[in-house]
Short mmCIF file of the N, C-alpha and C atoms (twelve columns), coordinates in Angstrom:
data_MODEL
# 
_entry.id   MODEL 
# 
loop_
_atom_site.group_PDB 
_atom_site.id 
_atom_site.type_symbol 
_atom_site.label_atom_id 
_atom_site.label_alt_id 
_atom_site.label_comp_id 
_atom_site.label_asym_id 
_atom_site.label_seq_id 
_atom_site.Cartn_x 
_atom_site.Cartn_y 
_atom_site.Cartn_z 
_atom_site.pdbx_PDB_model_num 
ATOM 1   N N  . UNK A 1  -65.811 18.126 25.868 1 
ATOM 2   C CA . UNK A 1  -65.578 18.047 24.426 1 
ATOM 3   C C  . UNK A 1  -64.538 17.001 24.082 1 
ATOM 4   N N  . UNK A 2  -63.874 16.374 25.049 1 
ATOM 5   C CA . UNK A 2  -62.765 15.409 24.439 1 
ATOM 6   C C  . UNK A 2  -63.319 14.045 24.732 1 
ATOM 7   N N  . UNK A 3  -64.040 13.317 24.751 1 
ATOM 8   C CA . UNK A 3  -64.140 11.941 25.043 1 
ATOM 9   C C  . UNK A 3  -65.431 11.707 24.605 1 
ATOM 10  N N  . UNK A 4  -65.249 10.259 24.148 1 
ATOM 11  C CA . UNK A 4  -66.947 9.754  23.697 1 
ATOM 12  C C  . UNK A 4  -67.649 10.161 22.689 1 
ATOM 13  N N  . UNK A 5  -68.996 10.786 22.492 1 
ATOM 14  C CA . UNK A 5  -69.451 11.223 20.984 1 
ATOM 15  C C  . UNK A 5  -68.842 12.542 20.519 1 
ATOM 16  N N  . UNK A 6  -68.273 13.048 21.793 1 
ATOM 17  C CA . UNK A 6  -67.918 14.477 21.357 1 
ATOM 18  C C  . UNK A 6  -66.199 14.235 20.459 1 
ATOM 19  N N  . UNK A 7  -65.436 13.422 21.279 1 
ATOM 20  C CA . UNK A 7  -64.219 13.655 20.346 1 
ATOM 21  C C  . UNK A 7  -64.957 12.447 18.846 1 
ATOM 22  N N  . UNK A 8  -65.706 12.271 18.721 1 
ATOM 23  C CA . UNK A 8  -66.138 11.410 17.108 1 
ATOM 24  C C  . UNK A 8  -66.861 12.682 16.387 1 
ATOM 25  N N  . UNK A 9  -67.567 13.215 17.290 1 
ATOM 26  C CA . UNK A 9  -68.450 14.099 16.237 1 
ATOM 27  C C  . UNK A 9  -68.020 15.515 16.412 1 
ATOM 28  N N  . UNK A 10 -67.300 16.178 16.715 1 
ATOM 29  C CA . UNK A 10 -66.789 17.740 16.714 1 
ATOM 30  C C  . UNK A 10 -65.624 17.231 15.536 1 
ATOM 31  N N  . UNK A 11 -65.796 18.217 14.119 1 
ATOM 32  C CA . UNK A 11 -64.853 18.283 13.521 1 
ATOM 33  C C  . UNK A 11 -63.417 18.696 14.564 1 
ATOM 34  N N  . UNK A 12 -62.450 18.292 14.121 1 
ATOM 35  C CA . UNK A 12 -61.213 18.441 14.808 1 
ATOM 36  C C  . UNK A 12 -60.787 20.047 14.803 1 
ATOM 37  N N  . UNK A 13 -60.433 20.647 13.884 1 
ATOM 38  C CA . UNK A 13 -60.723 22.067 14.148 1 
ATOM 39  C C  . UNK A 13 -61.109 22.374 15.887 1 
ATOM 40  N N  . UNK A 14 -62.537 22.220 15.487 1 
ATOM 41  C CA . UNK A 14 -63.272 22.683 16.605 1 
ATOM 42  C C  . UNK A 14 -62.630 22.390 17.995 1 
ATOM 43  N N  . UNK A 15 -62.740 20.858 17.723 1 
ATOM 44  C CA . UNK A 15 -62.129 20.132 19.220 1 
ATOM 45  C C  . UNK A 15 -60.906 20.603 19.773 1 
ATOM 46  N N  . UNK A 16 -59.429 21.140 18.688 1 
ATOM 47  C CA . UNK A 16 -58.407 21.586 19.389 1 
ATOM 48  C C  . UNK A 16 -58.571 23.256 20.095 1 
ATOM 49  N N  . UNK A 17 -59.964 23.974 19.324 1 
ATOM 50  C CA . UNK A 17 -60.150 25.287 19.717 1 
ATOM 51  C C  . UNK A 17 -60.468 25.213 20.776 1 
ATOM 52  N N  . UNK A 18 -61.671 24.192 21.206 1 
ATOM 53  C CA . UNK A 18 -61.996 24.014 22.481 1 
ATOM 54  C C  . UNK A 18 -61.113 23.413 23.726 1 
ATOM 55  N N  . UNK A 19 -60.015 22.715 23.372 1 
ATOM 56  C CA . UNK A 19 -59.415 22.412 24.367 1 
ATOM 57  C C  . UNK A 19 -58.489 23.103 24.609 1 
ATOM 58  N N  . UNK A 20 -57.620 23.951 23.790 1 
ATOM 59  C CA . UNK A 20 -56.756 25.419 23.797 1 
ATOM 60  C C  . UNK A 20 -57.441 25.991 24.721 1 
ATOM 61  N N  . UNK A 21 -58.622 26.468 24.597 1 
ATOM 62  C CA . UNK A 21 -59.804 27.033 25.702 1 
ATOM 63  C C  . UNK A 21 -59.203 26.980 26.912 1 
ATOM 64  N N  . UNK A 22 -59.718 25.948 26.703 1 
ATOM 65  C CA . UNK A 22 -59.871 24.947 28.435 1 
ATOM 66  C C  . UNK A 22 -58.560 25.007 28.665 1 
ATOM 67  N N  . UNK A 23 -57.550 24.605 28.520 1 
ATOM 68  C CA . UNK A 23 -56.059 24.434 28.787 1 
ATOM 69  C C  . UNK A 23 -55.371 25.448 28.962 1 
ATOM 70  N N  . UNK A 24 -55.932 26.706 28.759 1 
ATOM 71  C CA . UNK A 24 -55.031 28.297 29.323 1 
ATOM 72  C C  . UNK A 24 -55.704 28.009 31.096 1 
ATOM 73  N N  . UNK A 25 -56.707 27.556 31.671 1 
ATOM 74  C CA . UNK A 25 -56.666 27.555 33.047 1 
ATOM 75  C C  . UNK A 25 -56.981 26.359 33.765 1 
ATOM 76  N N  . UNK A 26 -56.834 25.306 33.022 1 
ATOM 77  C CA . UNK A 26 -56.889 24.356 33.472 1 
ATOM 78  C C  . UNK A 26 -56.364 23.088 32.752 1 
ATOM 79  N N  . UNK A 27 -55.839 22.052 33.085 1 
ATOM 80  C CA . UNK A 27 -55.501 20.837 32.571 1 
ATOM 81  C C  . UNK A 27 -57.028 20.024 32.189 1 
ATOM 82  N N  . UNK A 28 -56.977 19.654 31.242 1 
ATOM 83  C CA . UNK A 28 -57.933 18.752 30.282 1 
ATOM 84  C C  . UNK A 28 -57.836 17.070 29.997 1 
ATOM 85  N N  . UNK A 29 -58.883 16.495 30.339 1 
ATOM 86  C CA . UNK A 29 -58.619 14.875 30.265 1 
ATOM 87  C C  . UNK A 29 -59.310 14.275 28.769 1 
ATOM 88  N N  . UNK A 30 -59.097 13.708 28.458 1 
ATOM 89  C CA . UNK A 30 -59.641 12.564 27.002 1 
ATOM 90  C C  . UNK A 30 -59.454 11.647 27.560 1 
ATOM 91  N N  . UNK A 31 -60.538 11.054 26.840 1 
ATOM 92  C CA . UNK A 31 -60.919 9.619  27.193 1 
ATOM 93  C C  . UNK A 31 -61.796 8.714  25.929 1 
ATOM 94  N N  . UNK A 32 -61.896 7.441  25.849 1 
ATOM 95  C CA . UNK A 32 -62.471 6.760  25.074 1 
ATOM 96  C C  . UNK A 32 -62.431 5.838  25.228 1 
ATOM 97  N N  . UNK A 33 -63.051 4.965  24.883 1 
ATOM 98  C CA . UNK A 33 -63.253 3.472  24.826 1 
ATOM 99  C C  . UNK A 33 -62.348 2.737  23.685 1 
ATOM 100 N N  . UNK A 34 -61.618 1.959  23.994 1 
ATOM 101 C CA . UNK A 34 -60.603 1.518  22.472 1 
ATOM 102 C C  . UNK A 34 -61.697 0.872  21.145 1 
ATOM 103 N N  . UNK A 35 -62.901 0.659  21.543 1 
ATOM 104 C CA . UNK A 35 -64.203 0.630  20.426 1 
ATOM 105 C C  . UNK A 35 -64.274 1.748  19.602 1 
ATOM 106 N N  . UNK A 36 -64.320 3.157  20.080 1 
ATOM 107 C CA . UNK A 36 -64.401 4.243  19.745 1 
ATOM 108 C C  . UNK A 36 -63.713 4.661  18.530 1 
ATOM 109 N N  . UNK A 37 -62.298 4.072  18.943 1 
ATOM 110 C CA . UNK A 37 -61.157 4.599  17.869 1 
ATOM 111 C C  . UNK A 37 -60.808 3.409  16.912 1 
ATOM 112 N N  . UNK A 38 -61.774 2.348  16.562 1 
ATOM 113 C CA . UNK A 38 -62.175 0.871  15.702 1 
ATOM 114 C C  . UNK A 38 -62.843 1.303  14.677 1 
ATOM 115 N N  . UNK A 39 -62.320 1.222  13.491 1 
ATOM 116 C CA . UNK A 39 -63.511 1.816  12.333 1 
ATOM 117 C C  . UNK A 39 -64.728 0.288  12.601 1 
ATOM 118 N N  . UNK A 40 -64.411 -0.524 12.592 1 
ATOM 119 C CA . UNK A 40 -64.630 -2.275 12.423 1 
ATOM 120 C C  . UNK A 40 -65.261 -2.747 13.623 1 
ATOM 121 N N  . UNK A 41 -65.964 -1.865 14.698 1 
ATOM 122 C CA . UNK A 41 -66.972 -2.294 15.948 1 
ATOM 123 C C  . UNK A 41 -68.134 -2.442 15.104 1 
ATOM 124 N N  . UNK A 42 -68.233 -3.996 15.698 1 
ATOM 125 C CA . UNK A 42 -69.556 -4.700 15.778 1 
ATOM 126 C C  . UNK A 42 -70.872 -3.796 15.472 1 
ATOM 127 N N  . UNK A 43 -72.041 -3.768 14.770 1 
ATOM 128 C CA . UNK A 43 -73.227 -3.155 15.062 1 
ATOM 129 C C  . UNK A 43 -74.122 -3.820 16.516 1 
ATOM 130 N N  . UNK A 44 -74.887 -3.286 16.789 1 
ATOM 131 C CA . UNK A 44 -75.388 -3.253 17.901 1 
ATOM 132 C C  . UNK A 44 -76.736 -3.770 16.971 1 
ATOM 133 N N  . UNK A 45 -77.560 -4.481 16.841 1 
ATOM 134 C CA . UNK A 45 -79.144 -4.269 16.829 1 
ATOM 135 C C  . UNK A 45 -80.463 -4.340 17.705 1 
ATOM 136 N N  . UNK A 46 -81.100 -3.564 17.007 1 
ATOM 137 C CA . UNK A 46 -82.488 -2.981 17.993 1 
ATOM 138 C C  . UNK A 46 -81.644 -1.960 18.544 1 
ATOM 139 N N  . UNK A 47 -81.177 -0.939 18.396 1 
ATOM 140 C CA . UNK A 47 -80.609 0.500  19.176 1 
ATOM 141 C C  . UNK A 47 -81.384 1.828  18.999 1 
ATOM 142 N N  . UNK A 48 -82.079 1.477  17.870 1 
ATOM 143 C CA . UNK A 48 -82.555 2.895  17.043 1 
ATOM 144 C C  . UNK A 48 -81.837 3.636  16.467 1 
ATOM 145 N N  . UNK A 49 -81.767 4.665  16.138 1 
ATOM 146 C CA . UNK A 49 -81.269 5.558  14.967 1 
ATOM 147 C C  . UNK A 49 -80.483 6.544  16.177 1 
ATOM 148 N N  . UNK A 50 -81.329 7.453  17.099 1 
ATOM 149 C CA . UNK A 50 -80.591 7.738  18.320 1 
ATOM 150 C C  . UNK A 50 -79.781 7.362  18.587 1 
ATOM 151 N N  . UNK A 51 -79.849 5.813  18.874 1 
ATOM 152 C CA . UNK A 51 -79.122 5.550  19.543 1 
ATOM 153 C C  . UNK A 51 -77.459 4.781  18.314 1 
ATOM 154 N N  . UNK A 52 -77.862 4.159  17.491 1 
ATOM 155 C CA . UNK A 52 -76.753 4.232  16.203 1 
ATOM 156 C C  . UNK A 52 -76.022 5.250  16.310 1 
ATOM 157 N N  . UNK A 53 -76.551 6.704  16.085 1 
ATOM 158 C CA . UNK A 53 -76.227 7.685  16.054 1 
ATOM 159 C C  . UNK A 53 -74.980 7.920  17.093 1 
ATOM 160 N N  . UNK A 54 -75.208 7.834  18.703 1 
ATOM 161 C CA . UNK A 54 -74.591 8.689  19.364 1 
ATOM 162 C C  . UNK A 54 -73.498 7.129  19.473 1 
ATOM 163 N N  . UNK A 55 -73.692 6.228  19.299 1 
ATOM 164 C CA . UNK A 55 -72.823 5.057  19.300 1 
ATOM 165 C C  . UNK A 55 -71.762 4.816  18.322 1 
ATOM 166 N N  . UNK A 56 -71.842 5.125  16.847 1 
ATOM 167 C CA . UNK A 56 -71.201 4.904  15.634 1 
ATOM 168 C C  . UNK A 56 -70.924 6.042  15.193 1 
ATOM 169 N N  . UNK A 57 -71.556 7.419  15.371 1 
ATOM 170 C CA . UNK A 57 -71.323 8.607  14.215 1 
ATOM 171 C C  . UNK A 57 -69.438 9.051  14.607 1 
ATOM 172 N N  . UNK A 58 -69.007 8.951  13.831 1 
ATOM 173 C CA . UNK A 58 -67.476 9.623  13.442 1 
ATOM 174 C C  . UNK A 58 -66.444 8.440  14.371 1 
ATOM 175 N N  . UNK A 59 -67.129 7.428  14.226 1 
ATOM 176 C CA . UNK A 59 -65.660 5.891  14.687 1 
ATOM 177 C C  . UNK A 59 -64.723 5.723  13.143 1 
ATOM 178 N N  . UNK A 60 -65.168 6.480  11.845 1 
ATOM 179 C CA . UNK A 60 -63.902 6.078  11.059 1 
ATOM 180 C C  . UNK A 60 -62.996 7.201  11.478 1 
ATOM 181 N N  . UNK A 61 -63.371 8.627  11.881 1 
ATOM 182 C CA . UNK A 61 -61.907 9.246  11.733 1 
ATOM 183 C C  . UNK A 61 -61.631 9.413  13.403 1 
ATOM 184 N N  . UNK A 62 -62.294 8.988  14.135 1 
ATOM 185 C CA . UNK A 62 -61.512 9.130  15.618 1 
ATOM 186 C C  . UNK A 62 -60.040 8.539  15.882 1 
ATOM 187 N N  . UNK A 63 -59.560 7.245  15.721 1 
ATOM 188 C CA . UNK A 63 -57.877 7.111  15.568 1 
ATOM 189 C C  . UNK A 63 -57.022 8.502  14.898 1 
ATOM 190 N N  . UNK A 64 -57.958 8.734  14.105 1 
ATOM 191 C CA . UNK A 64 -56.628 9.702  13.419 1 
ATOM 192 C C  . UNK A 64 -56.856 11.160 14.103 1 
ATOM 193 N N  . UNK A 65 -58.171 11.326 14.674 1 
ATOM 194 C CA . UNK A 65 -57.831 12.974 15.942 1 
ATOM 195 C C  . UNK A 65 -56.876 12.357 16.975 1 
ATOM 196 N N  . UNK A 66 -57.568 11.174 17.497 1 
ATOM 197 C CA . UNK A 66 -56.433 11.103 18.699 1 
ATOM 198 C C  . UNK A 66 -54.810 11.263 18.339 1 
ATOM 199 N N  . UNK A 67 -55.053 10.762 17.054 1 
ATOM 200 C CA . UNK A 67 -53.169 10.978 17.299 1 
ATOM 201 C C  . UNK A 67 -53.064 12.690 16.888 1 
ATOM 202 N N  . UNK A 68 -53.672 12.900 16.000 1 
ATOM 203 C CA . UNK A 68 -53.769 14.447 15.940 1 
ATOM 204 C C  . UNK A 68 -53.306 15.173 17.417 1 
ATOM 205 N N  . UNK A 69 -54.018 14.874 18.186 1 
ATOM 206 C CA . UNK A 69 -54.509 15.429 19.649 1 
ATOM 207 C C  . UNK A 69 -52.851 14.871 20.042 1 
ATOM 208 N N  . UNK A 70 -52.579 13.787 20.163 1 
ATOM 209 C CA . UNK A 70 -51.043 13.538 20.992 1 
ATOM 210 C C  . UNK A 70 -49.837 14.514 20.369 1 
ATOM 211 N N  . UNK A 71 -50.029 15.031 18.967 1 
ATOM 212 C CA . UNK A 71 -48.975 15.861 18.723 1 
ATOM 213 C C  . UNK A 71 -49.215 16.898 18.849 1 
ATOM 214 N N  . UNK A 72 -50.687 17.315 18.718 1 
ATOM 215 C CA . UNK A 72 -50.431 19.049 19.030 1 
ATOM 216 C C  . UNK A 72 -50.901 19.393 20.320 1 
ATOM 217 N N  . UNK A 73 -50.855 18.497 21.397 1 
ATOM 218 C CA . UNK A 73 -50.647 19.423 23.151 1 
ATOM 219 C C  . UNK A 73 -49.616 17.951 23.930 1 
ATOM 220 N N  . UNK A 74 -49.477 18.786 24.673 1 
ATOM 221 C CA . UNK A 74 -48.446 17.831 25.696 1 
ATOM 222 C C  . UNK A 74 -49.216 16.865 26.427 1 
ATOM 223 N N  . UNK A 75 -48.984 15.503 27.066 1 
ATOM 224 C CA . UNK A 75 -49.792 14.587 27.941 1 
ATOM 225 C C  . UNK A 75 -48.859 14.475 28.896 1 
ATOM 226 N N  . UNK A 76 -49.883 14.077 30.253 1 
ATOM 227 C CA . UNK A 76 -48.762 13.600 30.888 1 
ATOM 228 C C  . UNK A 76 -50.116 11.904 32.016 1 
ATOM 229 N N  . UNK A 77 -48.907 11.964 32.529 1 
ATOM 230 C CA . UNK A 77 -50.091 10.575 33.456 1 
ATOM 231 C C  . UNK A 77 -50.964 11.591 34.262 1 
ATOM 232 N N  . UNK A 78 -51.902 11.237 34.798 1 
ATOM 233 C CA . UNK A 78 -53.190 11.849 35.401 1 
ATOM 234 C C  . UNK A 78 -52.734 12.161 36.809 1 
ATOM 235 N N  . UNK A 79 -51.977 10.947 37.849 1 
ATOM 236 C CA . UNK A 79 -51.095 11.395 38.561 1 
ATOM 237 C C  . UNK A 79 -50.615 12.552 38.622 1 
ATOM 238 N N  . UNK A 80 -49.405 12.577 37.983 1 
ATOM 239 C CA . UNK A 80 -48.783 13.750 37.617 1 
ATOM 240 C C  . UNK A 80 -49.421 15.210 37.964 1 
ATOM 241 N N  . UNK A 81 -50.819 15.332 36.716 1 
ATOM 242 C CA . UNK A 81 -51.982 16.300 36.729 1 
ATOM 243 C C  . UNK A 81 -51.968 16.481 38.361 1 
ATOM 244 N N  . UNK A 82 -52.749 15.094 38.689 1 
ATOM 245 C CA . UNK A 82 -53.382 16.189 39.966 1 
ATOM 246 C C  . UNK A 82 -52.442 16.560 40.883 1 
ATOM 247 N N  . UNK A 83 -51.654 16.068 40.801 1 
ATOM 248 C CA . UNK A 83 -49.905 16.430 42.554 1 
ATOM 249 C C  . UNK A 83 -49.882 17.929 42.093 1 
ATOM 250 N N  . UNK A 84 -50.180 18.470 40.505 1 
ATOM 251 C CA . UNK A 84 -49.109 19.734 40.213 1 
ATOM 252 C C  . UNK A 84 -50.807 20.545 40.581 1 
ATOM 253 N N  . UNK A 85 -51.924 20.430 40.707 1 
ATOM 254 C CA . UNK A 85 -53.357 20.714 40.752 1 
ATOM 255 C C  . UNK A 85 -53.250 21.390 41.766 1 
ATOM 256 N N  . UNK A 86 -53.381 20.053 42.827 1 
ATOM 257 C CA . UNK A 86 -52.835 19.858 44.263 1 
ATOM 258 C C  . UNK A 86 -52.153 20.729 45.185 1 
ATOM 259 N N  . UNK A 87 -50.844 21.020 44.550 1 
ATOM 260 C CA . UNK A 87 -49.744 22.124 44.935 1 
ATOM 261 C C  . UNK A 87 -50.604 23.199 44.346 1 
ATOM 262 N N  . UNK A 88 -51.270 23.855 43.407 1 
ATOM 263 C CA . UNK A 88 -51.603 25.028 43.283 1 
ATOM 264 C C  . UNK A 88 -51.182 25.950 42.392 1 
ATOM 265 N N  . UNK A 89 -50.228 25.402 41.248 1 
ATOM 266 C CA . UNK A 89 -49.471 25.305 40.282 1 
ATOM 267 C C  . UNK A 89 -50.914 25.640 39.056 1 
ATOM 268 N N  . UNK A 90 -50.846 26.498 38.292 1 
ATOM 269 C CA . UNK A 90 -51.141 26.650 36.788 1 
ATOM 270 C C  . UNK A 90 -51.539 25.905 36.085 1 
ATOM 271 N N  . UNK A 91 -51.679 25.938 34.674 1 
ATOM 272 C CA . UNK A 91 -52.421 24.732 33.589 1 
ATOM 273 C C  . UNK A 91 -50.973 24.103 33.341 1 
ATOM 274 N N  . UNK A 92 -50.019 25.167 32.855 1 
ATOM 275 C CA . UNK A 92 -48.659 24.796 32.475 1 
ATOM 276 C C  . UNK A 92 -47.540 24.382 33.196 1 
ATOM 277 N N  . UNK A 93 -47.939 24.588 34.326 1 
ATOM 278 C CA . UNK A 93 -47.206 23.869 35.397 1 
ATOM 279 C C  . UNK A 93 -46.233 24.451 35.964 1 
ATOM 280 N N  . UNK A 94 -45.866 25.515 36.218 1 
ATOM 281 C CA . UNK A 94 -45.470 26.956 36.786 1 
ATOM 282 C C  . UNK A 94 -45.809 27.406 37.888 1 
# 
């Protein structure tokens, strides 16, 4: 649910319910393409509607979940993630 069409097209609501989810037993990654979070990417032509669709639907408000997303859970480097994984340590790091 966090990267790609899913963080553009899950109202935000949704997306922080789902990663609250996920984040009581496990650490959670996001990801995107810096296109993604561009209201102003290029059209593509000849893609189809499909494919428009899963390419363009919700690039105007994705910048503003991601930052949403940086204030309401903690980040850390991916590193980090897996050493504390690794050791056997919790979502929260305990």
């Amino acid at each position: 649910v966090s990267g790609g069409f899913y963080l553009r097209a899950l109202p935000y609501p949704a997306l922080r319910f789902f990663l609250h989810r996920i984040n009581r037993e496990r650490p959670f990654a996001i990801y995107f393409h810096p296109w993604e979070a561009h209201d102003g990417t290029p059209r593509v032509k000849g893609i189809g509607l499909k494919g428009r669709l899963i390419t363009y639907y919700g690039l105007k408000g994705a910048f503003r979940k991601i930052e949403r997303l940086l204030h309401d859970f903690d980040f850390e480097p991916m590193a980090d993630v897996l050493q504390r994984v690794t050791r056997g340590t919790d979502a929260a790091g305990t």
